[in-house]
Short mmCIF file of C-alpha atoms in Angstrom, two decimals:
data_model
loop_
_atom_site.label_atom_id
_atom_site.label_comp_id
_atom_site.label_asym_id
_atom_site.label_seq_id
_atom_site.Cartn_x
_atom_site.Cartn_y
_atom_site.Cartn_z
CA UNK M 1 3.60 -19.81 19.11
CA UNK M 2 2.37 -21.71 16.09
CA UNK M 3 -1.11 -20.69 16.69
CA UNK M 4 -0.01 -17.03 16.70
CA UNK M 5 1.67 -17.87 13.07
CA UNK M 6 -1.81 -18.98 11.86
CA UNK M 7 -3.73 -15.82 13.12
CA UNK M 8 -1.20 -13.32 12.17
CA UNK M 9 -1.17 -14.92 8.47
CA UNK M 10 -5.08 -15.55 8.76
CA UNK M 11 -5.28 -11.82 9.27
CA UNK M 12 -2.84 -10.96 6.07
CA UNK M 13 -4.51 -13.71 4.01
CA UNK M 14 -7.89 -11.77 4.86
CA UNK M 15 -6.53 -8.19 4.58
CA UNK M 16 -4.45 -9.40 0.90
CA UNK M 17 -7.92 -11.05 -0.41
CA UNK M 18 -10.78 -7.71 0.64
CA UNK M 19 -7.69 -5.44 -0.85
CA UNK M 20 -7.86 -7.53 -4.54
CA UNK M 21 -11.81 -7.53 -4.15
CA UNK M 22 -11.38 -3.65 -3.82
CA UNK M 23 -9.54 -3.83 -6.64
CA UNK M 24 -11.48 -5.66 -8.72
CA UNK M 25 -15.07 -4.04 -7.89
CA UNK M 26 -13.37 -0.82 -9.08
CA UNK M 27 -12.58 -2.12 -12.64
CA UNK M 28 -16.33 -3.10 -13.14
CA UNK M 29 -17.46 0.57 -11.54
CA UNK M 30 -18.85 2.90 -14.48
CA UNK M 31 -16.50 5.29 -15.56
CA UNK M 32 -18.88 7.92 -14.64
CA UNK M 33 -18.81 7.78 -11.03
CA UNK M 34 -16.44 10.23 -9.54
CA UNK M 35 -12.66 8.45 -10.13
CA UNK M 36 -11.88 8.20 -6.19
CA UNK M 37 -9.75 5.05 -5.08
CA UNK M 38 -11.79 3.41 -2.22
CA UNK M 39 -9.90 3.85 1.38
CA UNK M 40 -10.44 0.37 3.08
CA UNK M 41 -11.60 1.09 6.66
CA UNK M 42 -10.55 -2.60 8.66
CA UNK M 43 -13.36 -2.53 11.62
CA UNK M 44 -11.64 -4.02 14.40
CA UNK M 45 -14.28 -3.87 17.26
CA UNK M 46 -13.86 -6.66 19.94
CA UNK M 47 -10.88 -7.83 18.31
CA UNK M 48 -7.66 -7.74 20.26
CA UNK M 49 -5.00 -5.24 20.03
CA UNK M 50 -2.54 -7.74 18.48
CA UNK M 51 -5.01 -8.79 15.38
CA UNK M 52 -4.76 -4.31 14.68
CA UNK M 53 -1.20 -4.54 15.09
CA UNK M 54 -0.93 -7.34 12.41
CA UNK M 55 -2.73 -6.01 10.20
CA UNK M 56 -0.97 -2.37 10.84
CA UNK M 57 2.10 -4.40 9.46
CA UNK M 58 0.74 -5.55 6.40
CA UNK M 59 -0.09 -2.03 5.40
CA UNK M 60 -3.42 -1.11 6.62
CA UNK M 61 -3.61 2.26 8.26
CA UNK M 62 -7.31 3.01 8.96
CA UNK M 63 -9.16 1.15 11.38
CA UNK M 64 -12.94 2.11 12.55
CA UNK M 65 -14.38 0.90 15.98
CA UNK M 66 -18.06 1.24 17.27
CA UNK M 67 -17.88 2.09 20.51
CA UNK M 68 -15.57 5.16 21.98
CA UNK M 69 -14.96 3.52 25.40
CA UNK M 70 -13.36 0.84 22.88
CA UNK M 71 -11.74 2.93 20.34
CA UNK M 72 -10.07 5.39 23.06
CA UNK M 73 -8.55 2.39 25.08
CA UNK M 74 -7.08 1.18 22.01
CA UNK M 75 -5.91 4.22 20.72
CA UNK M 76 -4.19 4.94 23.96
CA UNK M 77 -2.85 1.27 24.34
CA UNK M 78 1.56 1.35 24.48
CA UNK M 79 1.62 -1.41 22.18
CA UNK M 80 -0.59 0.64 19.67
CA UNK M 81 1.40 4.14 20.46
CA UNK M 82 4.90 2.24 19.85
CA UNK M 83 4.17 -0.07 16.82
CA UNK M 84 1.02 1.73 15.26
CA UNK M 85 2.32 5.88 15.08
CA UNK M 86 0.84 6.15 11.59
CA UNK M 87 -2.69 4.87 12.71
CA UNK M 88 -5.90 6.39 11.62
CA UNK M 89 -9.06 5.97 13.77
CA UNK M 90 -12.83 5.98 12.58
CA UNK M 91 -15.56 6.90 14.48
CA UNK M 92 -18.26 4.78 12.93
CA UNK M 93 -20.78 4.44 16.16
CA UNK M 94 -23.86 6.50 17.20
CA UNK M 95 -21.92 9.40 19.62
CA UNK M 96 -23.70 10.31 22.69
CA UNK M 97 -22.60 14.18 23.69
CA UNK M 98 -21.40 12.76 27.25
CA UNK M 99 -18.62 10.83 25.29
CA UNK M 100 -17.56 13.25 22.69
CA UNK M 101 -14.47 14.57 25.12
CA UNK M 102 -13.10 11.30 25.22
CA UNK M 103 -13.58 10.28 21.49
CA UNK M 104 -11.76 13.52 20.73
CA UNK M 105 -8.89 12.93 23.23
CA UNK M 106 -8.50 9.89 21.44
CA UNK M 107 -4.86 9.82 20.07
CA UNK M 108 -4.54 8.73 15.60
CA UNK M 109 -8.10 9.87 15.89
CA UNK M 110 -8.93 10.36 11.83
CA UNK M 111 -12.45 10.88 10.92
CA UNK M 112 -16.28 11.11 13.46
CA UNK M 113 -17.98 9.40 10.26
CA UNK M 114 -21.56 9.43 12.07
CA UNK M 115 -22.49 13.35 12.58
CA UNK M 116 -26.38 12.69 12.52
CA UNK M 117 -28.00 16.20 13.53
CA UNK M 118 -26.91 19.94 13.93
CA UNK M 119 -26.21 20.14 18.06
CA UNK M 120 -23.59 17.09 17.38
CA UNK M 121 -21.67 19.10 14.64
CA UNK M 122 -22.27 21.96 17.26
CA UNK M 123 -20.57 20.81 19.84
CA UNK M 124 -17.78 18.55 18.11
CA UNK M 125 -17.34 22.25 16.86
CA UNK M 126 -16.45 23.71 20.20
CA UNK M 127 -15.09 20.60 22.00
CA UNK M 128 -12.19 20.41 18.76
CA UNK M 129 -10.77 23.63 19.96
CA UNK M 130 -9.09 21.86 23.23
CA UNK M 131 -7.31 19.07 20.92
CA UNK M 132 -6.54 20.03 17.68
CA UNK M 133 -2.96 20.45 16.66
CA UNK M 134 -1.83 23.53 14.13
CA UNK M 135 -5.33 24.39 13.22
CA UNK M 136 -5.90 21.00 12.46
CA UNK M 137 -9.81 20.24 11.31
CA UNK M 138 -11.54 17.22 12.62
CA UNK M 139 -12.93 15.40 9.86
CA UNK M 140 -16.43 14.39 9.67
CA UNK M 141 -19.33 12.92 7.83
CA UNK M 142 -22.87 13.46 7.48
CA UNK M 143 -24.48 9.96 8.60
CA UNK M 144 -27.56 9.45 6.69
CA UNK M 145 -30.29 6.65 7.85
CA UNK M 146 -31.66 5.55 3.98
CA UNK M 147 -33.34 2.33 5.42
CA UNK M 148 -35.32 4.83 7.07
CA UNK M 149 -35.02 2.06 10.38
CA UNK M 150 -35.72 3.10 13.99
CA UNK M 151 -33.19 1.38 15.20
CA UNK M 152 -30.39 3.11 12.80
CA UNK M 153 -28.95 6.43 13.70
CA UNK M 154 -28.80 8.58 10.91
CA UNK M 155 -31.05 11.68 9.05
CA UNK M 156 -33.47 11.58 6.55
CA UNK M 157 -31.93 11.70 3.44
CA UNK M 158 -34.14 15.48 2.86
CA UNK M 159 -32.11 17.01 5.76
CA UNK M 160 -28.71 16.41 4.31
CA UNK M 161 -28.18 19.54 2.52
CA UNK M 162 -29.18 20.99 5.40
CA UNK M 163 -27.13 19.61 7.92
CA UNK M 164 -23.74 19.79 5.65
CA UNK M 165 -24.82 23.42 4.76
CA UNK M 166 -25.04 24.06 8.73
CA UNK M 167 -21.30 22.46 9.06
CA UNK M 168 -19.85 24.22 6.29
CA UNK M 169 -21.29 27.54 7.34
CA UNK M 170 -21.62 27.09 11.20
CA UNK M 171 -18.57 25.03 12.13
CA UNK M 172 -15.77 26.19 11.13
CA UNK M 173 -13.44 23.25 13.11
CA UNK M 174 -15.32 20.66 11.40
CA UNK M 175 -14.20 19.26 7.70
CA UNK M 176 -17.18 18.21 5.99
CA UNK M 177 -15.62 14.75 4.06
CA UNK M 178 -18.70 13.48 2.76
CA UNK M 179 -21.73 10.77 3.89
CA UNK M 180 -22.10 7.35 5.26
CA UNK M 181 -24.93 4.65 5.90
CA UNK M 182 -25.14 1.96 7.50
CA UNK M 183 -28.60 0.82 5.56
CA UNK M 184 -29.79 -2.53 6.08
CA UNK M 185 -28.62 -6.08 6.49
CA UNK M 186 -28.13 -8.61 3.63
CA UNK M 187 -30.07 -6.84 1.05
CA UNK M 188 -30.20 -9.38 -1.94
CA UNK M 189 -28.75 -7.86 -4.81
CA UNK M 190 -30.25 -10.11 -6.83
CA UNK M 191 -33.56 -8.04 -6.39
CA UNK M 192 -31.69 -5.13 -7.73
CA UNK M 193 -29.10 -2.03 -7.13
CA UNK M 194 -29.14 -2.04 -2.90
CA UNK M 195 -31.29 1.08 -3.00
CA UNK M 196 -29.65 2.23 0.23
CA UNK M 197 -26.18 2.99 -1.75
CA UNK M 198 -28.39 4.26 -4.07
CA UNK M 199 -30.41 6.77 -2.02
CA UNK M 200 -26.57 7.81 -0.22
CA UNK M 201 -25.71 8.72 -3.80
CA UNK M 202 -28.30 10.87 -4.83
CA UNK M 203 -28.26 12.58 -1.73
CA UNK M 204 -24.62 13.60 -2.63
CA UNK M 205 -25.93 14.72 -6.28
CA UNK M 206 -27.87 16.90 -4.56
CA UNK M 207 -25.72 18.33 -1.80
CA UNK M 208 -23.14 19.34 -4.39
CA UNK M 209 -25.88 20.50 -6.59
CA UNK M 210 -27.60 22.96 -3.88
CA UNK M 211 -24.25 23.85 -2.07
CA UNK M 212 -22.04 23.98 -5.07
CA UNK M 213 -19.74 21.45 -4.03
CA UNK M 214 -17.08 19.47 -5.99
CA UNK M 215 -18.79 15.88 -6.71
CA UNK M 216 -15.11 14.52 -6.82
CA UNK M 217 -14.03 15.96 -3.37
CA UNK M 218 -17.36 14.36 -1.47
CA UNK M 219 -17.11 11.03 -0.02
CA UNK M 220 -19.68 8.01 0.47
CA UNK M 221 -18.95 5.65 3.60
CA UNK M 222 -21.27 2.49 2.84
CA UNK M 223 -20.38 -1.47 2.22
CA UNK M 224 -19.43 -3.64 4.67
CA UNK M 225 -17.93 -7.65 4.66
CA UNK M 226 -21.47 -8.77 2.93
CA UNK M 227 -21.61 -6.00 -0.11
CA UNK M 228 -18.54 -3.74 -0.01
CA UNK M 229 -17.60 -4.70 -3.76
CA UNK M 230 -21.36 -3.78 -4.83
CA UNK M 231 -21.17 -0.46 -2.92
CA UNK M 232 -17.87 0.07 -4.56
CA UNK M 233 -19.75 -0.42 -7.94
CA UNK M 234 -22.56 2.02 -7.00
CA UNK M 235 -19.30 4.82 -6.23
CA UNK M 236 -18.62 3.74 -2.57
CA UNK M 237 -15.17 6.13 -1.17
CA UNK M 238 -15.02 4.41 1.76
CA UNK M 239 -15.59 0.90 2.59
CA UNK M 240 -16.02 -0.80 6.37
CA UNK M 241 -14.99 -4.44 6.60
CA UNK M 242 -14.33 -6.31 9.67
CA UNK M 243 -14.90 -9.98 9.72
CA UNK M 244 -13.20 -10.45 6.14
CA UNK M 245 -9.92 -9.37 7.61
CA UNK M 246 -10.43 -10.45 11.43
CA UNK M 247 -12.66 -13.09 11.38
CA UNK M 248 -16.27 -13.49 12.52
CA UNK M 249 -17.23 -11.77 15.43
CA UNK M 250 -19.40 -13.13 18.09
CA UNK M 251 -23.22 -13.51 17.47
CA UNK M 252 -24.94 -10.19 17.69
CA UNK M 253 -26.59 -10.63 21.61
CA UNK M 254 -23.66 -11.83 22.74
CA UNK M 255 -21.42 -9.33 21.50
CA UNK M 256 -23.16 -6.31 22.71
CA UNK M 257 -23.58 -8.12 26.24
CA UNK M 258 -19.49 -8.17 26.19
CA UNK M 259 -19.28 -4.51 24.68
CA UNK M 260 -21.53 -3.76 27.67
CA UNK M 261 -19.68 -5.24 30.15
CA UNK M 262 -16.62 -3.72 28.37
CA UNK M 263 -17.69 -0.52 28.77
CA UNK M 264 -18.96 -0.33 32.27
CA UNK M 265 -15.78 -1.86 33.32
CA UNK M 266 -13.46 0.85 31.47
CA UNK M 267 -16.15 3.94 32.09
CA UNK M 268 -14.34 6.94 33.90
#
């Protein structure tokens, strides 16, 4: 019992302390940037149903996961359903096609912040039909790879116009939200500006610019536990930040090797 004490209160303690760095990063952001109050997405992959719920309690509403086998047994667990009805799921994973049905059937399912080519909008497109509520649009962003790394999903940065021109023309299910990265690891900002954050933001200067879009109504997904206050600084909308709130997570190899396992155990 006592050790449940310390986690739940490890978990506020985290959530309290990202929530004043939020804070904070947006009083030294220029007053230029577009005026939009950051939404904190908590990342709660691997982590146990009972560390969401906690922080669900303290106030924190959106939660992104990785993986869909992951984020759909969650969303459908009854301790989530019963204690959790105002919860808001993100999408932040590379989405194979084969697993779209099942990330869509996902119930509190928010935002699919990773759309990274034209068939995926596509068929998100069609495949929203069967589960959205009152007309309901499913909510998406444009994920852009500005590390330019293999092993990132993502487009080049000179497709997005024409990949959020194809959703706002071509899927009319689909609410364009704005873009994310992921863009690389521990960049020192000592060097500099991250230039990933960077890149993400000129690439919505132009997509408003070409597509006559409201800068203020077009989001930008990037930060995570290691730089979230500098991407606020750079005009970051959305932040991701897991092991702040939760705690670390297991060392990459061995963490996928569980997600792995995970998933072939819960597959359909």
């Amino acid at each position: 019992m006592t050790s449940e004490i310390v986690q739940e209160s490890d978990v506020m303690y985290g959530l309290k302390n990202v929530l004043s760095q939020i804070e904070a990063a947006v009083a030294r952001r220029s007053k230029d940037l577009p005026q939009i109050t950051p939404r904190l997405v908590a990342v709660s992959k691997i982590k146990p149903v009972a560390d969401i719920i906690k922080a669900y309690d303290a106030g924190q509403k959106h939660f992104g996961e990785n993986y869909v086998n992951e984020l759909a047994d969650k969303a459908q667990d009854p301790a989530i359903l019963e204690q959790c009805k105002d919860i808001k799921w993100h999408f932040i994973g590379h989405l194979q096609t084969n697993k779209i049905n099942k990330l869509l059937g996902s119930p509190g399912l928010f935002m699919v912040e990773t759309v990274h080519s034209e068939k995926l909008a596509d068929n998100l497109n069609k495949q929203w039909r069967k589960y959205r509520k009152d007309n309901e649009k499913l909510r998406v962003m444009v994920q852009i790879n500005t590390s330019a790394e293999e092993a990132k999903s993502g487009i080049e940065p000179s497709d997005a116009t024409k990949v959020v021109e194809y959703i706002l023309n071509k899927c009319p299910n689909l609410d364009f939200e704005g873009l994310m990265t992921i863009g690389q690891y521990d960049y020192d900002i000592s060097k500099g500006a991250n230039p990933d954050f960077i890149c993400l933001s000129k690439c919505r200067q132009e997509v408003c610019e070409k597509l006559n879009l409201d800068i203020n109504k077009v989001e930008l997904s990037m930060g995570m536990s290691t730089d979230f206050e500098h991407a606020i600084e750079l005009g970051a909308t959305t932040v991701r930040v897991g092991s702040l709130i939760f705690g670390a997570r297991p060392p990459k190899i061995a963490s996928r090797v569980k997600q792995v396992s995970f998933e072939k155990t819960n597959s359909v």
